[in-house]
């Protein structure tokens, strides 16, 4: 079990980021008129679009599942005396990973963006950013004073700020596609940094 946790910890994060990025590039390139700056990723998986099912699987579901596995591995590797903010933060980040995957299972309906199907997707997006922003903040704050975990704590805090700023920014402040990619990139980057945390259980600094 320990070897499995270590394997997941080392590889799940970068695989999630690579899978999402490659899917966005490949399917966006194949869809005529699609602009990464203007349109959210969910448009590539909207109902009726070419290859929508494949994009939802590779762009949301698989990366979300890998991120959830990374979150479980991180939770198992936290210092034994880690306090409640770090532990709750890790659990919320796992919830954010499941919500990320849910965005692919609940695709947008481009013919009815205010309809129930699109609203389910919007709910998954909202749950993602709330869990990601809150979880990253708690994890970063809970690990900030612990040796060996400072890089992850700093990345978690930065990720939290970027996710929340993008989610709460007034419409029109920047193109929707750019803002969403900043948020997703910061969140996926957190899992890459998490893989670099050594196995040793660092002690809190005085």
XYZ file of N, CA and C in Angstrom:
618
model
N 0.827 -1.209 0.000
C 0.000 0.000 0.000
C 0.862 1.261 0.000
N 1.953 1.239 0.780
C 2.827 2.402 0.835
C 3.445 2.670 -0.523
N 3.881 1.606 -1.221
C 4.466 1.783 -2.551
C 3.447 2.338 -3.543
N 2.192 1.908 -3.424
C 1.144 2.406 -4.304
C 0.916 3.892 -4.061
N 0.861 4.288 -2.800
C 0.671 5.697 -2.457
C 1.801 6.546 -3.022
N 3.040 6.059 -2.895
C 4.186 6.801 -3.402
C 4.128 6.917 -4.925
N 3.720 5.851 -5.603
C 3.627 5.898 -7.062
C 2.581 6.905 -7.504
N 1.415 6.869 -6.885
C 0.361 7.824 -7.213
C 0.829 9.240 -6.927
N 1.491 9.427 -5.780
C 1.968 10.749 -5.383
C 2.944 11.316 -6.413
N 3.802 10.481 -6.956
C 4.826 10.947 -7.883
C 4.271 11.267 -9.268
N 3.261 10.535 -9.718
C 2.888 10.615 -11.126
C 1.484 11.168 -11.413
N 0.553 11.063 -10.490
C -0.834 11.428 -10.797
C -0.978 12.905 -11.147
N -0.250 13.773 -10.445
C -0.397 15.208 -10.665
C 0.014 15.649 -12.054
N 1.217 15.266 -12.474
C 1.661 15.714 -13.793
C 0.891 15.022 -14.905
N 0.436 13.785 -14.668
C -0.393 13.123 -15.672
C -1.732 13.843 -15.839
N -2.312 14.304 -14.736
C -3.568 15.052 -14.804
C -3.384 16.336 -15.601
N -2.315 17.080 -15.285
C -2.058 18.335 -15.986
C -1.784 18.095 -17.463
N -0.977 17.079 -17.781
C -0.637 16.796 -19.173
C -1.862 16.354 -19.961
N -2.687 15.523 -19.366
C -3.884 15.027 -20.047
C -4.833 16.176 -20.373
N -5.063 17.057 -19.409
C -5.967 18.190 -19.621
C -5.411 19.139 -20.674
N -4.126 19.471 -20.569
C -3.513 20.418 -21.501
C -3.494 19.877 -22.926
N -3.129 18.611 -23.082
C -3.075 18.021 -24.416
C -4.467 17.901 -25.039
N -5.454 17.554 -24.210
C -6.821 17.462 -24.726
C -7.313 18.834 -25.170
N -7.042 19.863 -24.372
C -7.462 21.213 -24.733
C -6.809 21.654 -26.042
N -5.516 21.388 -26.177
C -4.818 21.795 -27.397
C -5.323 21.018 -28.613
N -5.416 19.711 -28.506
C -5.783 18.878 -29.653
C -7.219 19.142 -30.106
N -8.160 19.139 -29.169
C -9.560 19.298 -29.556
C -9.859 20.747 -29.936
N -9.177 21.701 -29.291
C -9.354 23.095 -29.679
C -8.822 23.361 -31.073
N -7.704 22.739 -31.409
C -7.126 22.893 -32.743
C -8.030 22.286 -33.810
N -8.719 21.208 -33.440
C -9.552 20.505 -34.421
C -10.904 21.177 -34.644
N -11.345 22.033 -33.724
C -12.665 22.665 -33.829
C -12.535 24.022 -34.513
N -13.083 24.140 -35.690
C -12.968 25.371 -36.473
C -13.578 26.551 -35.724
N -12.817 27.645 -35.664
C -13.323 28.859 -35.039
C -13.171 28.922 -33.546
N -12.638 27.883 -32.940
C -12.505 27.883 -31.472
C -11.296 28.718 -31.065
N -11.481 29.588 -30.078
C -10.412 30.431 -29.563
C -10.199 30.122 -28.088
N -8.981 29.727 -27.723
C -8.693 29.443 -26.324
C -8.780 30.697 -25.470
N -8.559 31.853 -26.072
C -8.636 33.092 -25.302
C -10.077 33.471 -24.985
N -10.988 33.157 -25.883
C -12.360 33.638 -25.738
C -13.311 32.638 -25.102
N -13.086 31.341 -25.315
C -14.081 30.347 -24.921
C -13.576 29.443 -23.800
N -14.456 29.083 -22.881
C -14.056 28.136 -21.823
C -13.848 26.741 -22.387
N -13.131 25.918 -21.618
C -12.878 24.546 -22.060
C -14.171 23.765 -22.253
N -15.173 24.078 -21.467
C -16.415 23.312 -21.526
C -17.065 23.355 -22.895
N -16.779 24.390 -23.704
C -17.371 24.460 -25.039
C -16.884 23.315 -25.921
N -15.673 22.820 -25.671
C -15.163 21.706 -26.470
C -15.933 20.419 -26.192
N -16.590 20.362 -25.038
C -17.361 19.183 -24.685
C -18.851 19.414 -24.670
N -19.290 20.533 -25.254
C -20.718 20.857 -25.253
C -21.503 19.861 -26.105
N -22.740 19.656 -25.725
C -23.593 18.700 -26.433
C -23.698 19.049 -27.919
N -23.512 18.032 -28.757
C -23.633 18.213 -30.190
C -22.362 18.615 -30.892
N -21.309 18.979 -30.130
C -20.047 19.352 -30.761
C -19.288 18.096 -31.173
N -18.491 18.188 -32.264
C -17.711 17.016 -32.686
C -16.760 16.553 -31.591
N -16.699 15.268 -31.377
C -15.771 14.667 -30.410
C -16.008 15.146 -28.971
N -17.215 15.603 -28.664
C -17.490 16.149 -27.328
C -17.268 15.115 -26.233
N -17.742 13.894 -26.469
C -17.599 12.853 -25.451
C -16.128 12.567 -25.165
N -15.326 12.483 -26.223
C -13.901 12.210 -26.043
C -13.225 13.331 -25.283
N -13.578 14.595 -25.615
C -12.953 15.692 -24.880
C -13.348 15.679 -23.408
N -14.632 15.465 -23.132
C -15.062 15.456 -21.739
C -14.333 14.384 -20.935
N -14.082 13.247 -21.586
C -13.366 12.170 -20.904
C -11.912 12.561 -20.644
N -11.231 13.061 -21.671
C -9.802 13.333 -21.563
C -9.501 14.700 -20.950
N -10.422 15.644 -21.117
C -10.176 16.994 -20.610
C -10.630 17.215 -19.182
N -11.660 16.470 -18.745
C -12.204 16.671 -17.404
C -12.184 15.405 -16.550
N -12.759 14.314 -17.054
C -12.982 13.139 -16.213
C -11.665 12.485 -15.795
N -10.817 12.182 -16.767
C -9.542 11.524 -16.435
C -8.644 12.433 -15.585
N -8.448 13.718 -15.960
C -7.646 14.583 -15.083
C -8.233 14.725 -13.686
N -9.562 14.810 -13.594
C -10.188 14.908 -12.278
C -9.959 13.676 -11.434
N -10.057 12.494 -12.069
C -9.818 11.250 -11.337
C -8.365 11.150 -10.883
N -7.438 11.560 -11.750
C -6.020 11.539 -11.372
C -5.733 12.522 -10.244
N -6.348 13.702 -10.318
C -6.163 14.681 -9.249
C -6.755 14.179 -7.935
N -7.884 13.471 -8.004
C -8.468 12.899 -6.790
C -7.532 11.863 -6.180
N -6.901 11.049 -7.043
C -5.930 10.072 -6.547
C -4.734 10.774 -5.914
N -4.279 11.874 -6.530
C -3.174 12.643 -5.960
C -3.559 13.241 -4.616
N -4.799 13.703 -4.506
C -5.264 14.280 -3.238
C -5.327 13.218 -2.146
N -5.766 12.017 -2.488
C -5.797 10.932 -1.511
C -4.386 10.563 -1.064
N -3.454 10.525 -2.014
C -2.069 10.216 -1.665
C -1.477 11.310 -0.784
N -1.776 12.564 -1.109
C -1.286 13.674 -0.287
C -1.848 13.596 1.121
N -3.134 13.309 1.209
C -3.765 13.191 2.536
C -3.104 12.092 3.355
N -2.740 10.983 2.717
C -2.109 9.871 3.431
C -0.682 10.198 3.849
N -0.038 11.144 3.158
C 1.360 11.462 3.438
C 1.531 12.673 4.346
N 0.446 13.307 4.749
C 0.569 14.451 5.646
C 1.249 14.036 6.948
N 2.001 14.933 7.563
C 2.621 14.603 8.849
C 1.580 14.099 9.846
N 1.975 13.138 10.651
C 1.036 12.542 11.602
C 0.440 13.541 12.569
N 1.180 14.620 12.857
C 0.678 15.619 13.794
C 0.160 16.872 13.091
N -0.118 16.745 11.778
C -0.654 17.892 11.044
C -1.990 18.314 11.647
N -2.214 19.606 11.747
C -3.435 20.107 12.371
C -4.598 20.112 11.397
N -5.767 20.463 11.936
C -6.993 20.320 11.167
C -7.033 21.143 9.877
N -6.433 22.365 9.796
C -6.536 23.069 8.510
C -5.943 22.286 7.344
N -4.770 21.684 7.548
C -4.146 20.927 6.463
C -4.973 19.698 6.105
N -5.499 19.020 7.089
C -6.270 17.798 6.819
C -7.599 18.114 6.124
N -8.280 19.148 6.587
C -9.529 19.536 5.928
C -9.242 20.071 4.538
N -8.131 20.830 4.408
C -7.763 21.338 3.099
C -7.534 20.227 2.096
N -6.850 19.159 2.507
C -6.615 18.035 1.606
C -7.930 17.371 1.198
N -8.857 17.270 2.123
C -10.155 16.658 1.795
C -10.949 17.546 0.832
N -10.900 18.860 1.048
C -11.605 19.764 0.142
C -10.989 19.738 -1.251
N -9.669 19.605 -1.310
C -9.031 19.506 -2.615
C -9.428 18.220 -3.341
N -9.644 17.154 -2.597
C -10.148 15.937 -3.225
C -11.568 16.167 -3.759
N -12.370 16.909 -2.990
C -13.717 17.251 -3.459
C -13.638 18.095 -4.728
N -12.677 19.019 -4.780
C -12.531 19.843 -5.988
C -12.173 18.979 -7.190
N -11.372 17.938 -6.978
C -11.014 17.041 -8.074
C -12.245 16.303 -8.596
N -13.103 15.866 -7.697
C -14.333 15.194 -8.126
C -15.252 16.157 -8.871
N -15.310 17.412 -8.419
C -16.125 18.414 -9.110
C -15.554 18.736 -10.487
N -14.216 18.728 -10.598
C -13.587 18.937 -11.904
C -14.010 17.838 -12.872
N -13.961 16.588 -12.416
C -14.402 15.472 -13.248
C -15.879 15.592 -13.606
N -16.682 16.079 -12.656
C -18.124 16.202 -12.893
C -18.445 17.175 -14.018
N -17.556 18.131 -14.276
C -17.802 19.061 -15.378
C -17.843 18.331 -16.724
N -17.105 17.231 -16.813
C -17.152 16.436 -18.031
C -18.345 15.516 -18.106
N -18.879 15.156 -16.953
C -20.054 14.278 -16.907
C -21.349 15.064 -17.067
N -21.269 16.389 -16.884
C -22.445 17.269 -16.971
C -22.157 18.352 -18.005
N -22.119 18.009 -19.285
C -21.701 18.972 -20.316
C -22.702 20.095 -20.523
N -22.191 21.202 -21.064
C -23.035 22.338 -21.417
C -23.977 21.977 -22.567
N -25.113 22.656 -22.595
C -26.021 22.584 -23.732
C -25.915 23.921 -24.460
N -25.222 23.982 -25.606
C -25.001 25.266 -26.273
C -26.274 25.919 -26.793
N -27.336 25.150 -26.931
C -28.608 25.706 -27.409
C -29.464 26.257 -26.281
N -29.042 26.024 -25.043
C -29.829 26.489 -23.894
C -28.892 26.686 -22.703
N -28.105 27.765 -22.742
C -27.099 27.996 -21.704
C -27.715 28.330 -20.352
N -28.997 28.688 -20.339
C -29.678 28.955 -19.073
C -30.554 27.783 -18.639
N -30.527 26.707 -19.412
C -31.365 25.554 -19.107
C -30.782 24.673 -18.024
N -31.545 23.658 -17.623
C -31.122 22.806 -16.504
C -29.829 22.055 -16.754
N -29.598 21.581 -17.972
C -28.363 20.846 -18.243
C -27.142 21.746 -18.079
N -27.211 22.934 -18.628
C -26.101 23.874 -18.485
C -25.933 24.317 -17.042
N -27.039 24.426 -16.326
C -26.955 24.833 -14.920
C -26.267 23.768 -14.064
N -26.455 22.502 -14.423
C -25.742 21.442 -13.708
C -24.235 21.567 -13.921
N -23.853 21.911 -15.131
C -22.423 22.119 -15.388
C -21.920 23.320 -14.590
N -22.697 24.388 -14.572
C -22.303 25.580 -13.812
C -22.182 25.264 -12.325
N -23.046 24.387 -11.828
C -22.966 23.988 -10.420
C -21.673 23.235 -10.141
N -21.281 22.345 -11.067
C -20.020 21.617 -10.895
C -18.837 22.577 -10.913
N -18.858 23.561 -11.822
C -17.794 24.576 -11.871
C -17.729 25.355 -10.558
N -18.899 25.763 -10.040
C -18.939 26.529 -8.793
C -18.412 25.706 -7.627
N -18.835 24.457 -7.554
C -18.334 23.584 -6.491
C -16.829 23.408 -6.619
N -16.344 23.298 -7.877
C -14.898 23.147 -8.079
C -14.134 24.330 -7.510
N -14.504 25.564 -7.894
C -13.681 26.692 -7.480
C -13.808 26.976 -5.984
N -14.972 26.734 -5.402
C -15.111 26.949 -3.961
C -14.252 25.938 -3.194
N -14.341 24.652 -3.579
C -13.552 23.625 -2.900
C -12.062 23.810 -3.162
N -11.701 24.177 -4.401
C -10.291 24.364 -4.739
C -9.704 25.559 -4.005
N -10.417 26.676 -4.020
C -9.905 27.875 -3.366
C -9.804 27.729 -1.859
N -10.857 27.191 -1.246
C -10.859 27.025 0.201
C -9.872 25.951 0.635
N -9.882 24.821 -0.071
C -8.992 23.725 0.290
C -7.533 24.101 0.174
N -7.164 24.789 -0.920
C -5.772 25.195 -1.104
C -5.344 26.185 -0.021
N -6.231 27.110 0.349
C -5.898 28.076 1.397
C -5.663 27.386 2.743
N -6.536 26.446 3.074
C -6.379 25.725 4.339
C -5.122 24.862 4.337
N -4.870 24.189 3.218
C -3.679 23.346 3.133
C -2.416 24.194 3.254
N -2.369 25.297 2.502
C -1.197 26.158 2.554
C -0.969 26.757 3.925
N -2.041 27.247 4.540
C -1.898 27.815 5.882
C -1.503 26.776 6.915
N -2.042 25.558 6.766
C -1.746 24.516 7.743
C -0.344 23.952 7.646
N 0.291 24.094 6.460
C 1.628 23.523 6.271
C 2.728 24.573 6.193
N 2.379 25.841 6.288
C 3.347 26.904 6.039
C 4.548 26.855 6.992
N 4.325 26.510 8.227
C 5.392 26.526 9.219
C 6.102 25.179 9.353
N 5.839 24.273 8.440
C 6.405 22.934 8.563
C 7.552 22.739 7.570
N 8.696 22.344 8.082
C 9.871 22.163 7.219
C 9.629 21.060 6.199
N 10.113 21.284 4.984
C 9.945 20.320 3.911
C 8.651 20.479 3.141
N 7.718 21.294 3.640
C 6.425 21.456 2.998
C 6.190 22.900 2.548
N 7.193 23.764 2.708
C 6.997 25.187 2.434
C 6.682 25.464 0.963
N 7.347 24.754 0.038
C 7.078 24.986 -1.385
C 5.625 24.644 -1.732
N 5.145 23.515 -1.223
C 3.755 23.130 -1.470
C 2.803 24.130 -0.833
N 3.122 24.564 0.389
C 2.262 25.541 1.066
C 2.179 26.827 0.260
N 3.324 27.306 -0.239
C 3.317 28.527 -1.031
C 2.530 28.383 -2.316
N 2.684 27.251 -3.003
C 1.932 27.010 -4.219
C 0.446 26.913 -3.931
N 0.102 26.285 -2.815
C -1.313 26.159 -2.447
C -1.938 27.525 -2.200
N -1.234 28.392 -1.500
C -1.760 29.722 -1.228
C -1.892 30.537 -2.507
N -0.880 30.447 -3.382
C -0.957 31.155 -4.659
C -2.107 30.623 -5.513
N -2.266 29.312 -5.532
C -3.350 28.689 -6.280
C -4.704 29.159 -5.768
N -4.835 29.220 -4.449
C -6.090 29.666 -3.854
C -6.439 31.080 -4.298
N -5.459 31.966 -4.258
C -5.701 33.361 -4.645
C -6.119 33.446 -6.111
N -5.404 32.754 -6.990
C -5.704 32.831 -8.417
C -7.083 32.264 -8.731
N -7.405 31.129 -8.128
C -8.714 30.514 -8.387
C -9.844 31.437 -7.947
N -9.733 31.988 -6.763
C -10.805 32.836 -6.235
C -10.910 34.145 -7.015
N -9.772 34.738 -7.349
C -9.795 35.997 -8.111
C -10.459 35.786 -9.463
N -10.092 34.710 -10.149
C -10.693 34.431 -11.457
C -12.189 34.183 -11.321
N -12.587 33.415 -10.320
C -13.997 33.061 -10.159
C -14.864 34.272 -9.815
N -14.315 35.201 -9.044
C -15.107 36.338 -8.564
C -14.870 37.621 -9.354
N -14.013 37.562 -10.364
C -13.721 38.762 -11.156
C -14.971 39.220 -11.905
N -15.168 40.525 -12.035
C -16.322 41.036 -12.789
C -16.268 40.576 -14.237
N -17.407 40.258 -14.839
C -17.421 39.851 -16.247
C -16.803 40.939 -17.129
N -15.993 40.520 -18.082
C -15.378 41.469 -18.988
C -14.023 41.983 -18.549
N -13.586 41.624 -17.341
C -12.276 42.083 -16.872
C -11.172 41.514 -17.748
N -11.342 40.271 -18.169
C -10.444 39.631 -19.130
C -11.254 38.571 -19.874
N -10.780 38.113 -21.006
C -11.526 37.083 -21.743
C -11.775 35.846 -20.896
N -12.965 35.278 -21.034
C -13.356 34.149 -20.188
C -12.412 32.969 -20.317
N -11.957 32.709 -21.532
C -11.073 31.574 -21.729
C -9.751 31.718 -21.006
N -9.191 32.922 -21.015
C -7.908 33.153 -20.345
C -8.055 32.999 -18.840
N -9.090 33.598 -18.273
C -9.297 33.511 -16.835
C -9.459 32.078 -16.368
N -10.282 31.320 -17.078
C -10.495 29.933 -16.667
C -9.220 29.123 -16.769
N -8.425 29.356 -17.787
C -7.183 28.606 -17.935
C -6.162 28.972 -16.862
N -6.172 30.210 -16.424
C -5.313 30.597 -15.302
C -5.705 29.814 -14.054
N -7.012 29.753 -13.790
C -7.492 29.048 -12.602
C -7.194 27.553 -12.682
N -7.518 26.934 -13.806
C -7.256 25.508 -13.961
C -5.757 25.221 -13.900
N -4.959 26.076 -14.530
C -3.515 25.868 -14.527
C -2.925 25.951 -13.137
N -3.388 26.920 -12.340
C -2.890 27.054 -10.964
C -3.255 25.835 -10.137
N -4.464 25.339 -10.316
C -4.920 24.166 -9.566
C -4.168 22.912 -9.978
N -3.996 22.705 -11.275
C -3.250 21.537 -11.748
C -1.775 21.639 -11.367
N -1.239 22.860 -11.380
C 0.150 23.051 -10.964
C 0.383 22.670 -9.516
N -0.644 22.845 -8.693
C -0.534 22.463 -7.289
C -0.209 20.982 -7.144
N -0.808 20.144 -7.993
C -0.565 18.694 -7.896
C 0.826 18.336 -8.383
N 1.366 19.104 -9.323
C 2.734 18.865 -9.782
C 3.722 19.185 -8.668
N 3.500 20.310 -7.982
C 4.382 20.678 -6.864
C 4.246 19.680 -5.724
N 3.029 19.187 -5.489
C 2.814 18.229 -4.400
C 3.655 16.975 -4.592
N 3.907 16.592 -5.841
C 4.686 15.385 -6.114
C 6.150 15.548 -5.728
N 6.592 16.790 -5.533
C 7.998 17.037 -5.200
C 8.259 17.068 -3.700
N 7.199 16.974 -2.910
C 7.376 16.960 -1.453
C 8.011 15.642 -1.046
N 9.106 15.658 -0.302
C 9.771 14.405 0.078
C 8.904 13.584 1.027
N 9.269 12.324 1.147
C 8.481 11.413 1.988
C 8.622 11.702 3.472
N 9.721 12.337 3.862
C 9.930 12.599 5.278
C 8.851 13.477 5.863
N 8.534 13.280 7.097
C 7.487 14.047 7.769
C 8.154 15.166 8.552
N 8.165 16.348 7.973
C 8.852 17.483 8.600
C 8.174 17.963 9.856
N 8.953 18.584 10.713
C 8.435 19.124 11.956
C 8.071 20.587 11.787
N 7.130 21.076 12.575
C 6.730 22.465 12.526
C 7.858 23.343 13.053
N 8.004 24.517 12.434
C 9.013 25.454 12.882
C 8.510 26.239 14.086
N 9.393 26.587 15.009
C 8.950 27.352 16.179
C 8.543 28.747 15.789
